[in-house]
mmCIF file of C-alpha atoms and ligand atoms in Angstrom:
data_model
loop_
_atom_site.group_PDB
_atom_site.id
_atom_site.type_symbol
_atom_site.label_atom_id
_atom_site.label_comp_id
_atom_site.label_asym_id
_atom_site.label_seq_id
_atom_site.Cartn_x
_atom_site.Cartn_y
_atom_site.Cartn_z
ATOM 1 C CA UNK M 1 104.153 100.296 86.050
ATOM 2 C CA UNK M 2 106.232 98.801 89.227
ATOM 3 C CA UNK M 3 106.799 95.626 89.367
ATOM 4 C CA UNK M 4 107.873 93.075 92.197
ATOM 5 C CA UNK M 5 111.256 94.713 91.594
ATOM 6 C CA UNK M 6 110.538 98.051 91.869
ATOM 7 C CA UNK M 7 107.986 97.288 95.419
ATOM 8 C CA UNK M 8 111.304 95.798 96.775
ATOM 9 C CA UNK M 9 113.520 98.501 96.156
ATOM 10 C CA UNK M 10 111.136 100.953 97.621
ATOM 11 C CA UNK M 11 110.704 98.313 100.803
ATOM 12 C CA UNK M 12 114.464 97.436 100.771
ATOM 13 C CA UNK M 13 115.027 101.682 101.167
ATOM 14 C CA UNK M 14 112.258 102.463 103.329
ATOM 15 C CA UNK M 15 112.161 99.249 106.062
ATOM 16 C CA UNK M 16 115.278 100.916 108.365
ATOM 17 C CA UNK M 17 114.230 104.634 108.165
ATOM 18 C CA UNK M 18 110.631 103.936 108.947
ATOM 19 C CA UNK M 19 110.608 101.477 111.734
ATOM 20 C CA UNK M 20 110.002 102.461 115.336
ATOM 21 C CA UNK M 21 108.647 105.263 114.279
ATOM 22 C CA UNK M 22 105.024 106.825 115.307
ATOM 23 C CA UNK M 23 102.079 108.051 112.830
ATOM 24 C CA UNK M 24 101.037 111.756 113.332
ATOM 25 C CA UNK M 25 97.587 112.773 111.421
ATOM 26 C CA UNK M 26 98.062 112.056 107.993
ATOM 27 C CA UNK M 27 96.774 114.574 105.296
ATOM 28 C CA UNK M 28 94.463 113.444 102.710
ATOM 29 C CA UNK M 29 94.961 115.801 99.459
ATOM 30 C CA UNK M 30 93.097 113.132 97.644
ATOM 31 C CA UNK M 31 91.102 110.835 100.140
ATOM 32 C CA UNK M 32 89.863 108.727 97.458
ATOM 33 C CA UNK M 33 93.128 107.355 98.071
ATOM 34 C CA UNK M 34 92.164 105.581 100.629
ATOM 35 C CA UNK M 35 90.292 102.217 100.002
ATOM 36 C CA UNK M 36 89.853 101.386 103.405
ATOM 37 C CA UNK M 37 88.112 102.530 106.140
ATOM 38 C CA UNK M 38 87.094 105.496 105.210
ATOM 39 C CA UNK M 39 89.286 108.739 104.574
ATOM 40 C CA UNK M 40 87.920 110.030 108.231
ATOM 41 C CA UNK M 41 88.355 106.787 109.885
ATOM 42 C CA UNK M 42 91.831 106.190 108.609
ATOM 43 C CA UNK M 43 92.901 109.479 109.276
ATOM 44 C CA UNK M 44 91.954 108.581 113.105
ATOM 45 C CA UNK M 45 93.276 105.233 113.355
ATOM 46 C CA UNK M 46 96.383 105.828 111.899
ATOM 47 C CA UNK M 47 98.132 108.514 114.588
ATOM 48 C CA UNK M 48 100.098 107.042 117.392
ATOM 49 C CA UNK M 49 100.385 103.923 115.669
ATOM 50 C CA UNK M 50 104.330 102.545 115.079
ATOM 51 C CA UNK M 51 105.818 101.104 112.082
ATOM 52 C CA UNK M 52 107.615 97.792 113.064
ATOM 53 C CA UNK M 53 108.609 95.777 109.865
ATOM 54 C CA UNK M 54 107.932 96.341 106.223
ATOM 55 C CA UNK M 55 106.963 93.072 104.154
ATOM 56 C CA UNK M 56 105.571 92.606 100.760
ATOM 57 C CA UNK M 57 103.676 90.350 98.858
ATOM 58 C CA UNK M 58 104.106 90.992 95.015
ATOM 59 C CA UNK M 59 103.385 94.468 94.565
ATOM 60 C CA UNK M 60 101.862 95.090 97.170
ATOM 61 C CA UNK M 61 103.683 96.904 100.334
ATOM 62 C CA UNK M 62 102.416 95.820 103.578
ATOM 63 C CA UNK M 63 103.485 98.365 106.762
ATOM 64 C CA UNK M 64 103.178 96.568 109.570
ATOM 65 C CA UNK M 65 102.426 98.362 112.442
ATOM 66 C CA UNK M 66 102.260 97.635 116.441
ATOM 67 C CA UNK M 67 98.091 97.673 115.767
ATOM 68 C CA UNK M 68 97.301 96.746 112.004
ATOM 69 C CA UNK M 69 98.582 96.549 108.764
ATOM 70 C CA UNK M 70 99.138 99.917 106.220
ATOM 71 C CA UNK M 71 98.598 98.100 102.674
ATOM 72 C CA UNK M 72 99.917 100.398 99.840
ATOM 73 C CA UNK M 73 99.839 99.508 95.831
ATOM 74 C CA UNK M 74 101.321 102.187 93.768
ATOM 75 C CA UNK M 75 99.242 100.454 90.612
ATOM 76 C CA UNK M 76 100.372 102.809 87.196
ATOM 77 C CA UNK M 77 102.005 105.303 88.357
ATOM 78 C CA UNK M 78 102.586 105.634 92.008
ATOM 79 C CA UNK M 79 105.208 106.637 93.977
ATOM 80 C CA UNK M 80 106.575 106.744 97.721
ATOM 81 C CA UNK M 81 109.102 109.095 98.891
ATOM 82 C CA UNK M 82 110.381 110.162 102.286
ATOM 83 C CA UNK M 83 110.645 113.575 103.101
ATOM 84 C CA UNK M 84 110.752 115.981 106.209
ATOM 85 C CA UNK M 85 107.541 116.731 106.385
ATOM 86 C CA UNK M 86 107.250 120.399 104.901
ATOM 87 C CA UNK M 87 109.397 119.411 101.567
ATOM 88 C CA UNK M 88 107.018 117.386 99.329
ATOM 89 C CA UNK M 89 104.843 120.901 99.214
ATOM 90 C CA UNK M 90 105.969 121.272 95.538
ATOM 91 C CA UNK M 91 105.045 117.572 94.491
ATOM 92 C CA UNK M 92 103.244 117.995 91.542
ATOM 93 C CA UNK M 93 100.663 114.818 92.007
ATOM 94 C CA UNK M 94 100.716 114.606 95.826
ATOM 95 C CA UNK M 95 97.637 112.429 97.228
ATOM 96 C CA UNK M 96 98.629 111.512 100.593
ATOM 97 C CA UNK M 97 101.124 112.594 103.326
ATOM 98 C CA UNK M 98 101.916 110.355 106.253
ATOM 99 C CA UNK M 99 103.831 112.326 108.768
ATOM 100 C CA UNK M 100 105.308 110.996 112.241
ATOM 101 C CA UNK M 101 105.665 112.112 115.601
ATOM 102 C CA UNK M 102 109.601 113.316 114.793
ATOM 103 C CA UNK M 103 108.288 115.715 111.309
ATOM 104 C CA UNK M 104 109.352 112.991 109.061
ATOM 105 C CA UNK M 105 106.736 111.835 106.356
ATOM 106 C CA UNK M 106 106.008 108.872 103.801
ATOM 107 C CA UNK M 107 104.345 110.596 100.860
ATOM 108 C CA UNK M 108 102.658 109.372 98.215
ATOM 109 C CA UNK M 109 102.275 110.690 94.623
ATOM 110 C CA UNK M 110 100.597 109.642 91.693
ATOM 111 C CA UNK M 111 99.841 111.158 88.585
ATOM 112 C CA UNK M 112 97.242 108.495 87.062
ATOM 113 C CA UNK M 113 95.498 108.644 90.500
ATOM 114 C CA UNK M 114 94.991 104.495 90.607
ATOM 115 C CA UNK M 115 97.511 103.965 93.843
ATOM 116 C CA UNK M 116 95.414 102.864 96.477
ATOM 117 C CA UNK M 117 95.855 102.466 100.588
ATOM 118 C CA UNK M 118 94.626 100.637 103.126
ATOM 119 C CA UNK M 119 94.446 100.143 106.869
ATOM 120 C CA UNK M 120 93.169 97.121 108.274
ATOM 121 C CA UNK M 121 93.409 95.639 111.709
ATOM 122 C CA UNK M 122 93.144 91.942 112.008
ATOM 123 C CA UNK M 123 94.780 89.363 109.649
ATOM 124 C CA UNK M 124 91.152 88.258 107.984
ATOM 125 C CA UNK M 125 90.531 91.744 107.518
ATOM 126 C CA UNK M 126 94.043 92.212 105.651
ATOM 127 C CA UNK M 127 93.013 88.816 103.796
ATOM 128 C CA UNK M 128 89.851 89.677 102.712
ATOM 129 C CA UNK M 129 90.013 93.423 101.654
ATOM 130 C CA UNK M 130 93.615 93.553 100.195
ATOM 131 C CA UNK M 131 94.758 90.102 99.675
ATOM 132 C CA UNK M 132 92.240 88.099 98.576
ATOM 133 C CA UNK M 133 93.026 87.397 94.597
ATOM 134 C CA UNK M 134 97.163 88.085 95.559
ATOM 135 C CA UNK M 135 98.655 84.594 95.306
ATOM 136 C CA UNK M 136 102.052 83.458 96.388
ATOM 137 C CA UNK M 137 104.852 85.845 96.180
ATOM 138 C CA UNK M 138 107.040 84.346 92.860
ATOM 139 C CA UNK M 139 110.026 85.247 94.743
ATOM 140 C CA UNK M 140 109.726 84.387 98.506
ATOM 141 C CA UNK M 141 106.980 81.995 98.548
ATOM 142 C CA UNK M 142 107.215 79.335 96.268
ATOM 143 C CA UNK M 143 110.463 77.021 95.683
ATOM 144 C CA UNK M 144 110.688 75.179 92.490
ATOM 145 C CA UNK M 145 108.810 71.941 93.376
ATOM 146 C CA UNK M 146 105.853 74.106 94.232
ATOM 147 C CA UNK M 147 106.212 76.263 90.906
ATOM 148 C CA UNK M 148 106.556 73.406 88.961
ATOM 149 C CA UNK M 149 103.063 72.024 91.087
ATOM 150 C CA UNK M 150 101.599 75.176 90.583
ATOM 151 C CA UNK M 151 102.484 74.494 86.633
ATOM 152 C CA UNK M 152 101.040 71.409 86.398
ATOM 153 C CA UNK M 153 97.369 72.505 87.476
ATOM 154 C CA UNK M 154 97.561 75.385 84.634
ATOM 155 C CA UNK M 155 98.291 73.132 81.472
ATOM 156 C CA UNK M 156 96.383 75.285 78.864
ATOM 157 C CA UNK M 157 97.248 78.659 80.125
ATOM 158 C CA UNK M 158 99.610 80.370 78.000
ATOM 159 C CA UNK M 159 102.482 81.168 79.971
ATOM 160 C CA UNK M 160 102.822 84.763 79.396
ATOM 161 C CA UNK M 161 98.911 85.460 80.310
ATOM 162 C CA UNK M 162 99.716 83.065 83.373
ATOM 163 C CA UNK M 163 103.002 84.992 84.945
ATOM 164 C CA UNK M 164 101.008 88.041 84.593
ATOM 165 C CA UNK M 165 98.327 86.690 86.605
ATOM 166 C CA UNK M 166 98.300 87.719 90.057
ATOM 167 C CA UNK M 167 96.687 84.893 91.512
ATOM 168 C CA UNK M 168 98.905 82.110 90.058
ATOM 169 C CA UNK M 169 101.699 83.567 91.760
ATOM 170 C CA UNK M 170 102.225 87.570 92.446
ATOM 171 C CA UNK M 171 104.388 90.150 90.907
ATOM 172 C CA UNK M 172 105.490 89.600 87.657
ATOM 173 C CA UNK M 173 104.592 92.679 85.271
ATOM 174 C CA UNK M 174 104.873 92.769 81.668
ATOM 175 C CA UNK M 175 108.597 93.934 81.872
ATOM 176 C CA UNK M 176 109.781 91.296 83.850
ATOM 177 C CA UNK M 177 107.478 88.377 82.172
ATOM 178 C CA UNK M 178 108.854 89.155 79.011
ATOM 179 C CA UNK M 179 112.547 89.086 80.015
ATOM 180 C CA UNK M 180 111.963 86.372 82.032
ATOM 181 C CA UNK M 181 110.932 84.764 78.955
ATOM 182 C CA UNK M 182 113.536 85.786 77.256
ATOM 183 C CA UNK M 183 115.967 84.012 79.619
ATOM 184 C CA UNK M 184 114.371 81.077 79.454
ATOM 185 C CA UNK M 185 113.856 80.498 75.847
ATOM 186 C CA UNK M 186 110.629 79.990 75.632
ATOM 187 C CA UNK M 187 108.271 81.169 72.855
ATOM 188 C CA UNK M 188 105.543 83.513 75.168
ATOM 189 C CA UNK M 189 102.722 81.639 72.837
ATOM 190 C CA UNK M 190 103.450 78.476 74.100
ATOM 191 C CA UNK M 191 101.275 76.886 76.849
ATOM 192 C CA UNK M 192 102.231 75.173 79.803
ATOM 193 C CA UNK M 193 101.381 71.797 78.458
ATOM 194 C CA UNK M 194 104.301 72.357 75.828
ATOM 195 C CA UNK M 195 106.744 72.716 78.023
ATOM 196 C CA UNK M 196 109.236 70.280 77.389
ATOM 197 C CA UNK M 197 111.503 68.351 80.291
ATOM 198 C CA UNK M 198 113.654 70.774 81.978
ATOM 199 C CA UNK M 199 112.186 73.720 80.475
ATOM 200 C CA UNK M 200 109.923 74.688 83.588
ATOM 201 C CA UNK M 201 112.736 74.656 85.838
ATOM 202 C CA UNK M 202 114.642 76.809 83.613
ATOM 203 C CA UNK M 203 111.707 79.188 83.810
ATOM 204 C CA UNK M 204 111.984 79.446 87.413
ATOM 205 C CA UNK M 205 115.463 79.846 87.803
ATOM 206 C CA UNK M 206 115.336 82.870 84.825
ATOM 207 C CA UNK M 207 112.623 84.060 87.481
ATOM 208 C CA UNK M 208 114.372 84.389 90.294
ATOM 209 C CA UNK M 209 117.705 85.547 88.217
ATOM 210 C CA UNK M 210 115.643 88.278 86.216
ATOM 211 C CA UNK M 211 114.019 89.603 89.584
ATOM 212 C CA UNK M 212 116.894 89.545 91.600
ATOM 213 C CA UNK M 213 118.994 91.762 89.241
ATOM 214 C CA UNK M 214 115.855 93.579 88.674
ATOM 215 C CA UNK M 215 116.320 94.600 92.263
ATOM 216 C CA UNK M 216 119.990 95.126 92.118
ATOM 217 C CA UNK M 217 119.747 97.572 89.619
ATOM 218 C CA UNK M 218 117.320 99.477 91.651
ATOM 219 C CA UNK M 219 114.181 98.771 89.339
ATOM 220 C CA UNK M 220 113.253 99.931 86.030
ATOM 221 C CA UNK M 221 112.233 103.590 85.154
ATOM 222 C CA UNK M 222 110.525 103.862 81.912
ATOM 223 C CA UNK M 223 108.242 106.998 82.678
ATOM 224 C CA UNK M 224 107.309 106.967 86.118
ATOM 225 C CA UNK M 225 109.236 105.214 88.303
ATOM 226 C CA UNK M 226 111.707 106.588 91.259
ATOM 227 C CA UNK M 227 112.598 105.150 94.221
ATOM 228 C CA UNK M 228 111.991 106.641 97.848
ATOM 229 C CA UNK M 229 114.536 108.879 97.715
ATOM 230 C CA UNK M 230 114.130 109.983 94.205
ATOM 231 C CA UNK M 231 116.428 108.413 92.252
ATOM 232 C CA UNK M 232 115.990 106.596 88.643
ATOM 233 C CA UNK M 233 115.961 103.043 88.222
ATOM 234 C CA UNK M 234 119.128 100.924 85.725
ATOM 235 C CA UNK M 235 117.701 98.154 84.843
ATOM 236 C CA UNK M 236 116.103 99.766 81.590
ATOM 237 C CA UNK M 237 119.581 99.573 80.206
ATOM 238 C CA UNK M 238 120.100 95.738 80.930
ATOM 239 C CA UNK M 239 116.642 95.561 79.238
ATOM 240 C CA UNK M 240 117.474 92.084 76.741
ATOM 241 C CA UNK M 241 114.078 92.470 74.828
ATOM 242 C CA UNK M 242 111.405 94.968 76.887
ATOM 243 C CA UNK M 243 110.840 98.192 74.865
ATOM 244 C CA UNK M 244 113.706 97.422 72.025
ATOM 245 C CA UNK M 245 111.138 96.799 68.636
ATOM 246 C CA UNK M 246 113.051 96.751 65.820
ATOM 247 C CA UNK M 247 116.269 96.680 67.948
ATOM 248 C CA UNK M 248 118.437 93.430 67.479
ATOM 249 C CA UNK M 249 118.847 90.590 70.058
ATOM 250 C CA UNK M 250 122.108 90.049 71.135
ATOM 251 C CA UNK M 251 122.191 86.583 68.781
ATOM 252 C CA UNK M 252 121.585 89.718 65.372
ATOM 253 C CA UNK M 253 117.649 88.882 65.067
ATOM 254 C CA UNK M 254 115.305 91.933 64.567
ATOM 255 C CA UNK M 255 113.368 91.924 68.022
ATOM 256 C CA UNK M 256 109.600 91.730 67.299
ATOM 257 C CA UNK M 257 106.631 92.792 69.431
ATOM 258 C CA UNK M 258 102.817 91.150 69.030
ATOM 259 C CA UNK M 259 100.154 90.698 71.077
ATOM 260 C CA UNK M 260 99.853 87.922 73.336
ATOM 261 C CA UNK M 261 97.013 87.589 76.349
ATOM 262 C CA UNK M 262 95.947 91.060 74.705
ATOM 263 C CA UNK M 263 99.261 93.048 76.288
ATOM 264 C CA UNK M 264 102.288 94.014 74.169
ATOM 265 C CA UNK M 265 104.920 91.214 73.774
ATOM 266 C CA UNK M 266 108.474 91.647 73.467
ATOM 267 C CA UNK M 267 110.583 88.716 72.076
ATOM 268 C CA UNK M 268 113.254 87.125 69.620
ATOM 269 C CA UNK M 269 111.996 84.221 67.300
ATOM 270 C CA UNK M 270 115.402 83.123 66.971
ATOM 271 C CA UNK M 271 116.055 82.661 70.798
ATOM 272 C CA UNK M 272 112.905 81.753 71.567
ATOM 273 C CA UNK M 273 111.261 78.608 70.613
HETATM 274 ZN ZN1 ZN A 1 117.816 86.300 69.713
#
């Protein structure tokens, strides 16, 4: 499933070959796609509209245009790619095609079918039916004296339920909470209220280290994910405990998984206290 990384990659790649340039009619292949308006409403609105900047708030990817905002959230299994606009024919899960006024396109595939897209118009609008439960992004929004204030309001969360919850602070994934984890020492049972002195700034800075090579590596491709142009992500490979039960941590401990905040955990009692 992307993750903040993998959202930034894809906006990173996409944000100079899509501004300036003008909608065309978009082709639905599967308008339930579309979450808002509806499918014949979008497919209206959106022609002759221009793509200025491309922001993002967790994992979401937020278009903005001249008019409006194009919200996309590739959810499981989603994936953008930019093509001329004949090529992505062959795309095996293709659900939308956005196509521009030059015969370029943004397409969108998705096997699992949960990617979702919307087009709103006013900032309330973009609030209210996209953004509503998304908090802070972790990685632009909030510096460490308002992560550690954020903290201090959560004491009896468990800290790997809490990264992983959108409204706290936005796009952390399971990968990326359990690495960050990882980096930081910390035990993913433990609740905030545990956290001893220094250890909450420690979390954030294994944050903001873990996402940021996250997105130099280009993401992380389990199954699923590519990049716009197709490629694989490398981060799987710097991977210290995601996805390696029964490897060893790099201090000789057998990695162990169990469930914490009901999702697969990754981690090494050893390293991790
Ligand atoms: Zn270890």
């Amino acid at each position: 499933m992307p993750e903040l990384p993998e959202v930034e990659v894809i906006r990173r790649e996409l944000e100079p070959l899509l501004t300036g340039k003008e909608f065309a009619v978009p082709h639905l292949h599967m308008p339930s796609t579309i979450e808002y308006p509806s499918p014949e409403e979008f497919t209206a609105a959106l022609r002759g509209r221009r793509v200025e900047i491309l922001n993002r708030r967790g994992k979401y990817l937020l278009i903005i245009l001249n008019r409006g905002v194009l919200s996309i959230h590739l959810r499981m299994t989603g994936n953008l790619f930019y093509a001329d606009e004949g090529k992505a024919r062959e795309e095996r899960f293709l659900r939308v095609s956005l196509p521009f006024a030059d015969g370029s396109a943004l397409h969108f595939s998705d096997m699992r079918r949960f990617g979702r897209l919307w087009l709103t118009e006013t900032g309330p609008e973009l609030q209210e039916l996209v953004l509503k439960r998304v908090g802070p992004d972790i990685l632009n929004d909030l510096g460490c004296e308002d992560f550690l204030a954020l903290l201090e309001k959560r004491a009896g969360s468990r800290l790997k339920a809490l990264l992983l919850d959108q409204g706290f602070a936005a796009g952390m994934g399971n990968i990326y909470t359990d690495e960050c984890l990882f980096r930081s020492g910390i035990d993913p049972n433990r609740r905030v209220g545990e956290l001893k002195d220094g250890e909450a700034e420690k979390l954030y800075r294994a944050i903001h280290e873990v996402l940021a090579e996250g997105i130099e590596y280009g993401g992380t491709t389990f199954r699923d994910y590519r990049n716009s142009s197709g490629a694989l992500g490398d981060f799987q490979s710097r991977l210290a405990v995601y996805g390696r039960k029964d490897g060893l941590c790099r201090c000789g401990s057998p990695i162990e998984k169990i469930r914490v905040a009901g999702r697969g955990t990754y981690y090494c009692p050893r390293c991790q206290q």
